[in-house]
mmCIF file of C-alpha atoms and ligand atoms in Angstrom:
data_model
loop_
_atom_site.group_PDB
_atom_site.id
_atom_site.type_symbol
_atom_site.label_atom_id
_atom_site.label_comp_id
_atom_site.label_asym_id
_atom_site.label_seq_id
_atom_site.Cartn_x
_atom_site.Cartn_y
_atom_site.Cartn_z
ATOM 1 C CA MET A 262 -11.602 -2.085 -9.229
ATOM 2 C CA ARG A 263 -14.007 -2.236 -6.314
ATOM 3 C CA PHE A 264 -12.852 -1.906 -2.505
ATOM 4 C CA ASP A 265 -15.284 -2.914 0.278
ATOM 5 C CA VAL A 266 -13.962 -1.682 3.494
ATOM 6 C CA PHE A 267 -15.498 -3.144 6.947
ATOM 7 C CA THR A 268 -14.617 -0.859 9.692
ATOM 8 C CA LEU A 269 -15.906 0.679 13.081
ATOM 9 C CA LEU A 270 -14.814 4.042 11.968
ATOM 10 C CA PRO A 271 -16.238 4.470 8.549
ATOM 11 C CA GLU A 272 -15.963 8.306 8.658
ATOM 12 C CA THR A 273 -12.056 8.063 8.671
ATOM 13 C CA PHE A 274 -11.922 7.127 4.970
ATOM 14 C CA SER A 275 -13.667 9.821 3.005
ATOM 15 C CA PRO A 276 -11.389 12.766 4.075
ATOM 16 C CA TYR A 277 -8.499 11.027 2.350
ATOM 17 C CA LEU A 278 -10.277 9.409 -0.374
ATOM 18 C CA GLN A 279 -12.106 12.516 -1.308
ATOM 19 C CA ALA A 280 -9.180 14.801 -1.337
ATOM 20 C CA SER A 281 -6.767 12.777 -3.363
ATOM 21 C CA ILE A 282 -6.402 11.615 -6.906
ATOM 22 C CA LEU A 283 -8.375 8.605 -6.183
ATOM 23 C CA GLN A 284 -11.497 10.583 -6.021
ATOM 24 C CA LYS A 285 -10.902 11.687 -9.620
ATOM 25 C CA ALA A 286 -10.476 8.052 -10.646
ATOM 26 C CA SER A 287 -13.527 6.973 -8.879
ATOM 27 C CA GLU A 288 -15.475 9.652 -10.694
ATOM 28 C CA ARG A 289 -14.078 8.404 -13.990
ATOM 29 C CA GLY A 290 -15.396 4.925 -12.911
ATOM 30 C CA LEU A 291 -11.928 3.310 -12.581
ATOM 31 C CA LEU A 292 -12.299 2.800 -8.670
ATOM 32 C CA GLU A 293 -15.227 2.254 -6.391
ATOM 33 C CA PHE A 294 -15.131 2.556 -2.597
ATOM 34 C CA CYS A 295 -17.746 1.028 -0.531
ATOM 35 C CA VAL A 296 -17.194 1.687 3.131
ATOM 36 C CA HIS A 297 -19.322 -0.349 5.462
ATOM 37 C CA ASP A 298 -19.942 0.437 9.185
ATOM 38 C CA ILE A 299 -19.762 -2.973 11.123
ATOM 39 C CA ARG A 300 -21.674 -1.376 13.877
ATOM 40 C CA ALA A 301 -24.751 -1.144 11.557
ATOM 41 C CA TYR A 302 -24.860 -5.011 11.741
ATOM 42 C CA THR A 303 -25.395 -5.191 15.513
ATOM 43 C CA HIS A 304 -28.879 -5.994 16.864
ATOM 44 C CA ASP A 305 -28.656 -5.058 20.673
ATOM 45 C CA LYS A 306 -29.660 -1.752 22.217
ATOM 46 C CA HIS A 307 -26.054 -0.655 22.717
ATOM 47 C CA HIS A 308 -24.598 -1.758 19.331
ATOM 48 C CA THR A 309 -22.075 -3.884 20.906
ATOM 49 C CA THR A 310 -19.059 -4.951 18.642
ATOM 50 C CA ASP A 311 -16.661 -6.047 21.400
ATOM 51 C CA ASP A 312 -16.491 -8.029 24.561
ATOM 52 C CA THR A 313 -14.029 -9.262 27.229
ATOM 53 C CA PRO A 314 -11.751 -12.128 26.308
ATOM 54 C CA TYR A 315 -12.446 -15.752 27.366
ATOM 55 C CA GLY A 316 -9.761 -16.856 29.819
ATOM 56 C CA GLY A 317 -9.487 -13.353 31.258
ATOM 57 C CA GLY A 318 -6.865 -10.739 30.703
ATOM 58 C CA GLY A 319 -7.064 -7.190 29.608
ATOM 59 C CA GLY A 320 -8.421 -5.635 26.607
ATOM 60 C CA MET A 321 -11.543 -6.177 24.392
ATOM 61 C CA VAL A 322 -12.148 -8.511 21.584
ATOM 62 C CA MET A 323 -14.081 -7.846 18.416
ATOM 63 C CA LYS A 324 -17.102 -10.036 18.388
ATOM 64 C CA PRO A 325 -17.699 -12.490 15.454
ATOM 65 C CA GLU A 326 -21.442 -11.899 14.775
ATOM 66 C CA PRO A 327 -21.430 -8.238 13.370
ATOM 67 C CA VAL A 328 -18.282 -8.861 11.263
ATOM 68 C CA PHE A 329 -19.702 -11.975 9.627
ATOM 69 C CA GLU A 330 -23.160 -10.440 9.185
ATOM 70 C CA ALA A 331 -21.495 -7.343 7.582
ATOM 71 C CA ILE A 332 -19.370 -9.141 5.268
ATOM 72 C CA GLU A 333 -21.777 -11.905 4.270
ATOM 73 C CA SER A 334 -24.638 -9.477 3.651
ATOM 74 C CA VAL A 335 -22.389 -7.323 1.265
ATOM 75 C CA LEU A 336 -20.350 -10.163 -0.364
ATOM 76 C CA GLY A 337 -22.638 -13.285 0.083
ATOM 77 C CA THR A 338 -21.953 -16.278 2.271
ATOM 78 C CA SER A 339 -19.097 -17.503 0.121
ATOM 79 C CA PRO A 340 -17.239 -14.435 -1.029
ATOM 80 C CA THR A 341 -15.304 -14.879 -4.285
ATOM 81 C CA CYS A 342 -12.962 -11.869 -3.733
ATOM 82 C CA PRO A 343 -9.958 -11.828 -1.180
ATOM 83 C CA VAL A 344 -11.124 -10.787 2.289
ATOM 84 C CA ILE A 345 -8.071 -9.334 3.885
ATOM 85 C CA LEU A 346 -7.582 -8.709 7.439
ATOM 86 C CA MET A 347 -5.396 -5.722 8.336
ATOM 87 C CA THR A 348 -3.289 -6.911 11.380
ATOM 88 C CA PRO A 349 0.359 -6.550 12.544
ATOM 89 C CA GLN A 350 0.248 -10.394 12.473
ATOM 90 C CA GLY A 351 -0.168 -10.482 8.657
ATOM 91 C CA ARG A 352 2.535 -10.817 5.642
ATOM 92 C CA VAL A 353 4.348 -7.615 5.383
ATOM 93 C CA PHE A 354 2.936 -5.382 2.709
ATOM 94 C CA ASN A 355 5.284 -4.505 -0.203
ATOM 95 C CA GLN A 356 5.177 -3.466 -3.855
ATOM 96 C CA LYS A 357 5.104 -7.090 -5.012
ATOM 97 C CA ILE A 358 1.901 -7.665 -3.004
ATOM 98 C CA ALA A 359 0.505 -4.314 -4.283
ATOM 99 C CA PHE A 360 1.039 -5.644 -7.949
ATOM 100 C CA GLU A 361 -0.528 -8.966 -7.150
ATOM 101 C CA LEU A 362 -3.558 -7.412 -5.674
ATOM 102 C CA ALA A 363 -3.920 -4.980 -8.424
ATOM 103 C CA ASN A 364 -5.080 -7.757 -10.693
ATOM 104 C CA GLN A 365 -8.147 -8.337 -8.560
ATOM 105 C CA PRO A 366 -11.595 -6.746 -9.639
ATOM 106 C CA GLN A 367 -12.715 -6.725 -6.117
ATOM 107 C CA ILE A 368 -11.024 -6.745 -2.582
ATOM 108 C CA ALA A 369 -12.538 -6.625 0.844
ATOM 109 C CA LEU A 370 -10.504 -5.005 3.768
ATOM 110 C CA LEU A 371 -11.419 -5.738 7.274
ATOM 111 C CA CYS A 372 -10.089 -3.218 9.861
ATOM 112 C CA GLY A 373 -9.312 -4.707 13.311
ATOM 113 C CA ARG A 374 -9.952 -2.490 16.304
ATOM 114 C CA TYR A 375 -9.644 -3.208 20.192
ATOM 115 C CA GLU A 376 -6.922 -5.738 21.319
ATOM 116 C CA GLY A 377 -7.838 -8.344 18.825
ATOM 117 C CA ILE A 378 -10.580 -10.083 16.820
ATOM 118 C CA ASP A 379 -12.296 -13.266 17.639
ATOM 119 C CA GLU A 380 -10.182 -16.142 16.085
ATOM 120 C CA ARG A 381 -13.216 -17.679 14.230
ATOM 121 C CA ILE A 382 -13.221 -14.578 11.999
ATOM 122 C CA ARG A 383 -9.700 -15.313 10.991
ATOM 123 C CA GLU A 384 -10.293 -19.000 10.652
ATOM 124 C CA HIS A 385 -13.574 -19.031 8.684
ATOM 125 C CA LEU A 386 -14.011 -15.687 7.029
ATOM 126 C CA VAL A 387 -10.662 -13.969 6.310
ATOM 127 C CA THR A 388 -8.583 -15.286 3.202
ATOM 128 C CA ASP A 389 -5.485 -13.108 3.805
ATOM 129 C CA GLU A 390 -3.824 -11.116 6.602
ATOM 130 C CA ILE A 391 -1.760 -8.142 5.826
ATOM 131 C CA SER A 392 0.429 -5.905 8.127
ATOM 132 C CA ILE A 393 2.014 -2.603 6.869
ATOM 133 C CA GLY A 394 5.102 -2.895 9.064
ATOM 134 C CA ASP A 395 6.432 -4.120 12.361
ATOM 135 C CA TYR A 396 4.790 -1.604 14.553
ATOM 136 C CA VAL A 397 1.230 -1.476 16.163
ATOM 137 C CA LEU A 398 -1.405 1.080 15.367
ATOM 138 C CA THR A 399 -4.676 1.472 17.169
ATOM 139 C CA GLY A 400 -6.633 -0.095 14.215
ATOM 140 C CA GLY A 401 -6.452 -1.164 10.586
ATOM 141 C CA GLU A 402 -8.028 1.902 9.028
ATOM 142 C CA LEU A 403 -4.761 3.526 8.139
ATOM 143 C CA PRO A 404 -3.217 0.367 6.994
ATOM 144 C CA ALA A 405 -6.404 -0.230 4.738
ATOM 145 C CA LEU A 406 -5.922 3.342 3.232
ATOM 146 C CA ILE A 407 -2.273 2.572 2.541
ATOM 147 C CA LEU A 408 -3.358 -0.658 0.668
ATOM 148 C CA ILE A 409 -5.989 1.182 -1.216
ATOM 149 C CA ASP A 410 -3.567 3.921 -2.259
ATOM 150 C CA ALA A 411 -0.683 1.695 -3.249
ATOM 151 C CA ILE A 412 -2.936 -0.608 -5.200
ATOM 152 C CA SER A 413 -5.124 1.980 -6.921
ATOM 153 C CA ARG A 414 -2.237 4.007 -8.304
ATOM 154 C CA LEU A 415 -1.092 0.853 -10.243
ATOM 155 C CA LEU A 416 -4.308 0.636 -12.183
ATOM 156 C CA PRO A 417 -4.077 1.948 -15.773
ATOM 157 C CA GLY A 418 -5.529 5.539 -16.006
ATOM 158 C CA VAL A 419 -5.508 6.263 -12.339
ATOM 159 C CA LEU A 420 -2.346 8.386 -12.362
ATOM 160 C CA GLY A 421 -2.299 11.376 -14.622
ATOM 161 C CA ASP A 422 1.058 10.505 -16.051
ATOM 162 C CA PRO A 423 0.868 8.011 -18.892
ATOM 163 C CA THR A 424 4.280 6.415 -17.803
ATOM 164 C CA GLY A 425 2.469 5.764 -14.545
ATOM 165 C CA ALA A 426 4.143 3.850 -11.917
ATOM 166 C CA GLU A 427 6.828 2.149 -14.078
ATOM 167 C CA ASP A 428 9.884 4.200 -12.641
ATOM 168 C CA ASP A 429 8.689 4.197 -9.037
ATOM 169 C CA SER A 430 10.994 3.203 -6.232
ATOM 170 C CA HIS A 431 10.564 -0.519 -5.679
ATOM 171 C CA ALA A 432 8.728 -1.098 -8.792
ATOM 172 C CA SER A 433 12.018 -2.005 -10.642
ATOM 173 C CA GLY A 434 13.388 -3.482 -7.654
ATOM 174 C CA LEU A 435 15.680 -0.370 -7.210
ATOM 175 C CA LEU A 436 15.141 2.939 -5.389
ATOM 176 C CA GLU A 437 14.286 5.708 -7.842
ATOM 177 C CA TYR A 438 16.954 8.201 -9.263
ATOM 178 C CA PRO A 439 16.996 11.745 -8.007
ATOM 179 C CA HIS A 440 14.584 14.383 -9.699
ATOM 180 C CA TYR A 441 15.215 17.961 -10.429
ATOM 181 C CA THR A 442 12.972 20.659 -12.066
ATOM 182 C CA ARG A 443 13.292 24.430 -12.853
ATOM 183 C CA PRO A 444 15.083 26.458 -11.959
ATOM 184 C CA PRO A 445 18.473 25.273 -13.099
ATOM 185 C CA GLU A 446 20.166 27.108 -10.345
ATOM 186 C CA PHE A 447 18.601 27.583 -6.898
ATOM 187 C CA ARG A 448 20.511 29.252 -4.029
ATOM 188 C CA GLY A 449 23.720 28.533 -5.807
ATOM 189 C CA TRP A 450 22.905 24.699 -6.180
ATOM 190 C CA GLY A 451 22.804 23.560 -9.759
ATOM 191 C CA VAL A 452 21.372 20.586 -11.674
ATOM 192 C CA PRO A 453 23.431 17.745 -12.921
ATOM 193 C CA GLU A 454 24.752 18.677 -16.347
ATOM 194 C CA THR A 455 23.662 15.473 -17.910
ATOM 195 C CA LEU A 456 19.992 16.168 -17.192
ATOM 196 C CA LEU A 457 20.413 19.554 -19.100
ATOM 197 C CA SER A 458 22.229 17.867 -22.056
ATOM 198 C CA GLY A 459 19.156 16.783 -23.977
ATOM 199 C CA ASP A 460 21.089 13.601 -24.680
ATOM 200 C CA HIS A 461 18.315 10.850 -23.939
ATOM 201 C CA GLY A 462 20.707 8.028 -23.923
ATOM 202 C CA LYS A 463 23.042 9.635 -21.455
ATOM 203 C CA ILE A 464 20.176 10.687 -19.280
ATOM 204 C CA ALA A 465 18.844 7.101 -19.102
ATOM 205 C CA LYS A 466 22.308 5.835 -18.256
ATOM 206 C CA TRP A 467 22.773 8.560 -15.474
ATOM 207 C CA ARG A 468 19.294 7.638 -14.154
ATOM 208 C CA ARG A 469 20.070 3.884 -13.922
ATOM 209 C CA GLU A 470 23.468 4.530 -12.294
ATOM 210 C CA GLN A 471 21.860 6.949 -9.705
ATOM 211 C CA ALA A 472 19.285 4.441 -8.883
ATOM 212 C CA LEU A 473 21.862 1.846 -8.478
ATOM 213 C CA LEU A 474 24.071 4.085 -6.405
ATOM 214 C CA ARG A 475 21.042 5.085 -4.159
ATOM 215 C CA THR A 476 19.790 1.564 -3.566
ATOM 216 C CA LEU A 477 23.552 0.324 -2.894
ATOM 217 C CA LYS A 478 23.994 3.176 -0.118
ATOM 218 C CA ARG A 479 20.453 3.131 1.405
ATOM 219 C CA ARG A 480 19.018 -0.477 0.801
ATOM 220 C CA PRO A 481 21.893 -2.671 -0.359
ATOM 221 C CA GLU A 482 19.944 -5.891 0.443
ATOM 222 C CA MET A 483 17.472 -5.094 -2.562
ATOM 223 C CA LEU A 484 20.367 -5.502 -5.050
ATOM 224 C CA SER A 485 20.409 -9.220 -4.462
ATOM 225 C CA ASN A 486 16.707 -9.624 -5.323
ATOM 226 C CA ILE A 487 16.928 -8.222 -9.019
ATOM 227 C CA GLU A 488 18.567 -9.235 -12.195
ATOM 228 C CA LEU A 489 21.388 -6.706 -12.903
ATOM 229 C CA THR A 490 22.590 -6.099 -16.394
ATOM 230 C CA LYS A 491 26.318 -6.435 -17.264
ATOM 231 C CA PRO A 492 26.690 -2.559 -17.374
ATOM 232 C CA ASP A 493 24.959 -2.373 -14.007
ATOM 233 C CA LEU A 494 27.480 -4.883 -12.559
ATOM 234 C CA LYS A 495 30.450 -2.961 -14.184
ATOM 235 C CA PHE A 496 29.187 0.257 -12.566
ATOM 236 C CA LEU A 497 28.738 -1.319 -9.233
ATOM 237 C CA SER A 498 32.090 -2.933 -9.188
ATOM 238 C CA GLU A 499 33.642 0.495 -10.165
ATOM 239 C CA ILE A 500 31.964 1.990 -7.290
ATOM 240 C CA LYS A 501 33.031 -0.698 -4.844
ATOM 241 C CA ASN A 502 36.699 -0.290 -6.111
ATOM 242 C CA GLY A 503 36.474 3.380 -5.316
ATOM 243 C CA LYS A 504 36.466 4.684 -8.815
HETATM 244 N N1 ADE B 817 -3.489 -2.713 12.728
HETATM 245 C C1 ADE B 817 -2.693 -2.366 13.847
HETATM 246 N N2 ADE B 817 -1.447 -2.296 13.592
HETATM 247 C C2 ADE B 817 -1.310 -2.829 12.257
HETATM 248 C C3 ADE B 817 -0.201 -2.852 11.291
HETATM 249 N N3 ADE B 817 1.023 -2.727 11.671
HETATM 250 N N4 ADE B 817 -0.540 -3.414 10.036
HETATM 251 C C4 ADE B 817 -1.836 -3.643 9.717
HETATM 252 N N5 ADE B 817 -2.834 -3.539 10.581
HETATM 253 C C5 ADE B 817 -2.506 -2.982 11.741
#
């Protein structure tokens, strides 16, 4: 899968991409990261990428010309891949959107800076707008890295573990069960007996119940968005009845 990132801060991407498991995946040809400097597509002496807003008011606005030129010279004048603007005004990113985007062979991510971007970029170039949550950052670079990370780890072969992302929190619609590793006792704190029992049926049941319990306690609204099995419902009703 190929990511084309359009940004005014291209140097912010490589420290993370090169230090993570994503670098290994790109060496193996599973991922390709192409980071494009929007400023390289300006033609004036000062390499201007922003200007004051029409109508007055504070802040600066990203100019349309360098953004259009950057994206069109890389993707052509009618891009066939999604062109996603990172903005707090977009639809809020979640695991479902990550799965959806993981089916694409190529994605373009446009990182906003300054107070805003010229609305014509939104109207005539961008095909989707995504926010990573209801808070405002100084730009779309960190949000773009978050999308890249969440999407990339869903692609076959990117994670070292062959079971991959199946059990992740949110992938199943539940938060993940607790994990333990050696030693079996640490500072007097043990590990649940079931996990040491070697009984895979019992372990699977314990994990499912712990995932249900954790979701009920921390994110109860998630339980109404998934199909619960009969044993799930029985377990949850026992919990609710204080058993
Ligand atoms: N740019 C600034 N804040 C953002 C957010 N919350 N999500 C995506 N892009 C942003």
